[in-house]
Amino acid sequence: MRQPVSSAAGHSRPPRALELLERAIGYTRASLVLVTDADLGRRTPCRGWLLQDLLVHMDDSLEAMAVAAQATSLSLVPPAPPTDGADLLDSICHRARGLLAHWHPVDAVPDGPVALGDQSLSRELLGAVGALEITLHGWDVAESLGRPRAIPPGLAMDLWPVARDHVTDADRPARFAPPVEVADWATPAARLLAHAGRSTRW
């Protein structure tokens, strides 16, 4: 019988969003530094997206995450991204490096929810969802380059509750593909990716 993925051993409480963001960015930056301008036309696991499309999306998401650390609302209109490939790579790597500075120190991050259109999310939840997105796209980038990098088991387990509770049927097929079947003995990373509609056989 398939067992649910639980939080990593040794945690007495779920990791805070800042911790998840640190680990997600560490994992994803190792994929981003491999990208060259010549790679931008590669296909990605995100159907219909080339690597440049994915990086434009990541650039916007990282900026939104930085704003969310201090703002009470987020715009649903993304800013215009850099059009030059090298500038885009510089922008996204700069945002990835600088994101955590916006969330430090934790005591300086405002309390209260962040308005997103007609919805609002707690800042902690927004950070955790952001860490999930950053991690998934870090995997996407590595896959696009033909240099797969497994999501660390502990990070996958800690992100599982976020994915389970916040990647729902309402998100499919617009934001996520349908879930992928995995074996009962699949790794935590494989289960996380499958729930997010990703397969290593894309």
CSV table of C-alpha atoms in Angstrom, one decimal:
chain,number,residue,atom,x,y,z
A,1,MET,CA,0.0,0.0,0.0
A,2,ARG,CA,1.3,3.4,-0.9
A,3,GLN,CA,2.5,5.4,2.1
A,4,PRO,CA,2.3,9.2,2.4
A,5,VAL,CA,5.5,11.1,2.2
A,6,SER,CA,6.3,12.5,5.7
A,7,SER,CA,8.5,15.3,6.8
A,8,ALA,CA,12.2,14.7,7.0
A,9,ALA,CA,13.4,12.9,10.1
A,10,GLY,CA,14.7,15.0,12.9
A,11,HIS,CA,12.3,17.9,12.4
A,12,SER,CA,10.2,18.7,15.5
A,13,ARG,CA,8.2,21.2,13.5
A,14,PRO,CA,7.7,21.9,9.8
A,15,PRO,CA,10.6,24.0,8.4
A,16,ARG,CA,9.9,27.7,8.2
A,17,ALA,CA,9.5,29.3,4.8
A,18,LEU,CA,12.9,31.0,5.0
A,19,GLU,CA,14.7,27.7,5.6
A,20,LEU,CA,12.8,26.1,2.6
A,21,LEU,CA,13.7,29.1,0.4
A,22,GLU,CA,17.4,28.8,1.4
A,23,ARG,CA,17.5,25.1,0.5
A,24,ALA,CA,15.4,25.5,-2.7
A,25,ILE,CA,17.7,28.3,-3.9
A,26,GLY,CA,20.8,26.4,-3.1
A,27,TYR,CA,19.5,23.4,-5.2
A,28,THR,CA,18.3,25.6,-8.1
A,29,ARG,CA,21.3,27.9,-8.4
A,30,ALA,CA,23.5,24.8,-9.1
A,31,SER,CA,21.4,24.2,-12.2
A,32,LEU,CA,21.2,27.9,-13.2
A,33,VAL,CA,25.0,28.4,-13.3
A,34,LEU,CA,25.1,25.7,-16.0
A,35,VAL,CA,22.9,27.6,-18.5
A,36,THR,CA,24.5,29.3,-21.4
A,37,ASP,CA,23.0,31.6,-24.0
A,38,ALA,CA,23.1,28.7,-26.5
A,39,ASP,CA,20.8,26.6,-24.3
A,40,LEU,CA,17.9,29.0,-24.3
A,41,GLY,CA,16.1,27.3,-27.2
A,42,ARG,CA,16.1,23.8,-25.5
A,43,ARG,CA,12.8,22.1,-24.7
A,44,THR,CA,11.8,21.8,-21.1
A,45,PRO,CA,9.6,19.4,-19.1
A,46,CYS,CA,7.0,22.2,-19.1
A,47,ARG,CA,4.9,21.5,-22.1
A,48,GLY,CA,5.2,24.1,-24.8
A,49,TRP,CA,7.9,26.1,-23.1
A,50,LEU,CA,11.5,26.5,-24.2
A,51,LEU,CA,14.2,27.1,-21.6
A,52,GLN,CA,14.0,30.9,-22.3
A,53,ASP,CA,10.3,30.9,-21.5
A,54,LEU,CA,10.9,29.0,-18.3
A,55,LEU,CA,13.7,31.4,-17.2
A,56,VAL,CA,11.5,34.5,-18.0
A,57,HIS,CA,8.8,32.9,-15.7
A,58,MET,CA,11.4,32.2,-13.0
A,59,ASP,CA,12.8,35.8,-13.2
A,60,ASP,CA,9.3,37.1,-12.6
A,61,SER,CA,8.6,34.7,-9.8
A,62,LEU,CA,11.8,35.5,-8.0
A,63,GLU,CA,11.1,39.2,-8.1
A,64,ALA,CA,7.5,38.6,-6.8
A,65,MET,CA,8.9,36.5,-3.9
A,66,ALA,CA,11.3,39.3,-3.0
A,67,VAL,CA,8.5,41.8,-3.0
A,68,ALA,CA,6.3,39.5,-1.0
A,69,ALA,CA,8.8,39.6,1.9
A,70,GLN,CA,8.0,43.2,2.7
A,71,ALA,CA,4.8,44.1,0.8
A,72,THR,CA,1.1,43.6,1.7
A,73,SER,CA,0.0,42.9,-1.8
A,74,LEU,CA,1.4,41.6,-5.1
A,75,SER,CA,0.6,42.7,-8.6
A,76,LEU,CA,-0.7,40.1,-11.0
A,77,VAL,CA,0.9,41.9,-13.9
A,78,PRO,CA,4.5,40.7,-14.5
A,79,PRO,CA,7.1,43.3,-15.3
A,80,ALA,CA,8.7,43.2,-18.8
A,81,PRO,CA,11.6,40.7,-18.7
A,82,PRO,CA,15.1,41.3,-20.2
A,83,THR,CA,15.0,40.4,-23.9
A,84,ASP,CA,18.6,39.5,-24.4
A,85,GLY,CA,19.6,36.0,-23.3
A,86,ALA,CA,22.7,37.0,-21.4
A,87,ASP,CA,20.8,39.8,-19.6
A,88,LEU,CA,18.1,37.3,-18.6
A,89,LEU,CA,20.6,34.9,-17.2
A,90,ASP,CA,22.3,37.7,-15.3
A,91,SER,CA,18.9,38.9,-14.0
A,92,ILE,CA,17.7,35.6,-12.8
A,93,CYS,CA,21.0,34.7,-11.1
A,94,HIS,CA,21.0,38.1,-9.4
A,95,ARG,CA,17.5,37.7,-8.2
A,96,ALA,CA,18.2,34.2,-6.9
A,97,ARG,CA,21.2,35.5,-4.9
A,98,GLY,CA,19.4,38.4,-3.6
A,99,LEU,CA,16.1,36.8,-2.7
A,100,LEU,CA,17.0,35.6,0.8
A,101,ALA,CA,18.3,39.1,1.7
A,102,HIS,CA,14.7,40.3,1.4
A,103,TRP,CA,13.5,37.7,3.9
A,104,HIS,CA,16.3,38.4,6.5
A,105,PRO,CA,16.1,39.0,9.4
A,106,VAL,CA,12.9,37.1,10.0
A,107,ASP,CA,11.8,39.5,12.7
A,108,ALA,CA,11.8,42.3,10.1
A,109,VAL,CA,9.4,40.6,7.8
A,110,PRO,CA,5.9,42.1,8.4
A,111,ASP,CA,3.1,40.0,9.9
A,112,GLY,CA,-0.2,39.6,8.2
A,113,PRO,CA,-1.3,38.2,4.9
A,114,VAL,CA,-0.2,39.2,1.4
A,115,ALA,CA,-3.0,40.1,-1.0
A,116,LEU,CA,-2.8,38.4,-4.4
A,117,GLY,CA,-5.7,39.5,-6.6
A,118,ASP,CA,-8.9,38.6,-4.8
A,119,GLN,CA,-7.1,36.1,-2.5
A,120,SER,CA,-4.7,36.5,0.4
A,121,LEU,CA,-2.0,34.1,1.7
A,122,SER,CA,0.0,34.2,4.8
A,123,ARG,CA,3.5,35.3,4.2
A,124,GLU,CA,4.8,32.0,5.6
A,125,LEU,CA,2.7,30.0,3.2
A,126,LEU,CA,3.6,32.2,0.3
A,127,GLY,CA,7.3,31.6,1.0
A,128,ALA,CA,6.8,27.8,1.2
A,129,VAL,CA,4.9,27.7,-2.1
A,130,GLY,CA,7.7,29.8,-3.6
A,131,ALA,CA,10.2,27.3,-2.4
A,132,LEU,CA,8.3,24.5,-4.0
A,133,GLU,CA,8.1,26.4,-7.3
A,134,ILE,CA,11.8,27.3,-7.2
A,135,THR,CA,12.8,23.7,-6.5
A,136,LEU,CA,10.6,22.3,-9.3
A,137,HIS,CA,11.9,24.8,-11.8
A,138,GLY,CA,15.5,24.0,-10.7
A,139,TRP,CA,14.8,20.4,-11.6
A,140,ASP,CA,13.2,21.5,-14.9
A,141,VAL,CA,16.3,23.5,-15.8
A,142,ALA,CA,18.7,20.6,-15.2
A,143,GLU,CA,16.5,18.3,-17.2
A,144,SER,CA,16.4,20.7,-20.1
A,145,LEU,CA,20.2,20.8,-20.1
A,146,GLY,CA,20.4,17.0,-20.2
A,147,ARG,CA,22.2,17.1,-16.9
A,148,PRO,CA,19.6,15.7,-14.4
A,149,ARG,CA,20.0,16.6,-10.7
A,150,ALA,CA,17.8,14.8,-8.2
A,151,ILE,CA,16.0,16.9,-5.7
A,152,PRO,CA,17.5,16.1,-2.3
A,153,PRO,CA,15.3,13.6,-0.3
A,154,GLY,CA,15.0,15.8,2.7
A,155,LEU,CA,14.0,18.8,0.7
A,156,ALA,CA,11.5,16.7,-1.2
A,157,MET,CA,10.0,15.4,2.0
A,158,ASP,CA,9.7,18.9,3.5
A,159,LEU,CA,8.1,20.3,0.4
A,160,TRP,CA,5.6,17.4,0.1
A,161,PRO,CA,3.0,18.8,2.5
A,162,VAL,CA,3.1,22.1,0.5
A,163,ALA,CA,2.6,20.3,-2.8
A,164,ARG,CA,-0.1,18.0,-1.4
A,165,ASP,CA,-2.2,20.8,0.0
A,166,HIS,CA,-1.6,23.5,-2.6
A,167,VAL,CA,-1.3,21.7,-6.0
A,168,THR,CA,-4.9,20.7,-6.6
A,169,ASP,CA,-7.2,19.8,-9.4
A,170,ALA,CA,-8.0,23.5,-9.8
A,171,ASP,CA,-4.4,24.0,-10.9
A,172,ARG,CA,-4.6,21.4,-13.6
A,173,PRO,CA,-4.0,21.6,-16.5
A,174,ALA,CA,-3.3,25.3,-16.6
A,175,ARG,CA,-0.4,25.5,-14.0
A,176,PHE,CA,0.4,21.8,-13.6
A,177,ALA,CA,0.0,18.7,-15.7
A,178,PRO,CA,-2.1,15.8,-14.4
A,179,PRO,CA,-0.3,13.7,-11.7
A,180,VAL,CA,1.9,10.9,-12.9
A,181,GLU,CA,1.7,7.4,-11.6
A,182,VAL,CA,4.7,6.2,-9.6
A,183,ALA,CA,5.7,2.9,-8.1
A,184,ASP,CA,5.1,2.2,-4.4
A,185,TRP,CA,8.8,2.3,-3.8
A,186,ALA,CA,9.4,5.6,-5.6
A,187,THR,CA,11.7,8.1,-3.9
A,188,PRO,CA,10.4,11.2,-2.1
A,189,ALA,CA,11.7,13.3,-5.0
A,190,ALA,CA,9.9,11.1,-7.6
A,191,ARG,CA,6.6,11.4,-5.6
A,192,LEU,CA,6.9,15.1,-5.4
A,193,LEU,CA,7.6,15.5,-9.1
A,194,ALA,CA,4.8,13.1,-10.0
A,195,HIS,CA,2.3,15.1,-8.0
A,196,ALA,CA,3.4,18.2,-9.8
A,197,GLY,CA,2.8,16.5,-13.1
A,198,ARG,CA,6.5,15.8,-14.0
A,199,SER,CA,8.1,12.6,-15.2
A,200,THR,CA,11.7,11.8,-15.8
A,201,ARG,CA,10.5,10.3,-19.1
A,202,TRP,CA,9.3,13.5,-20.6
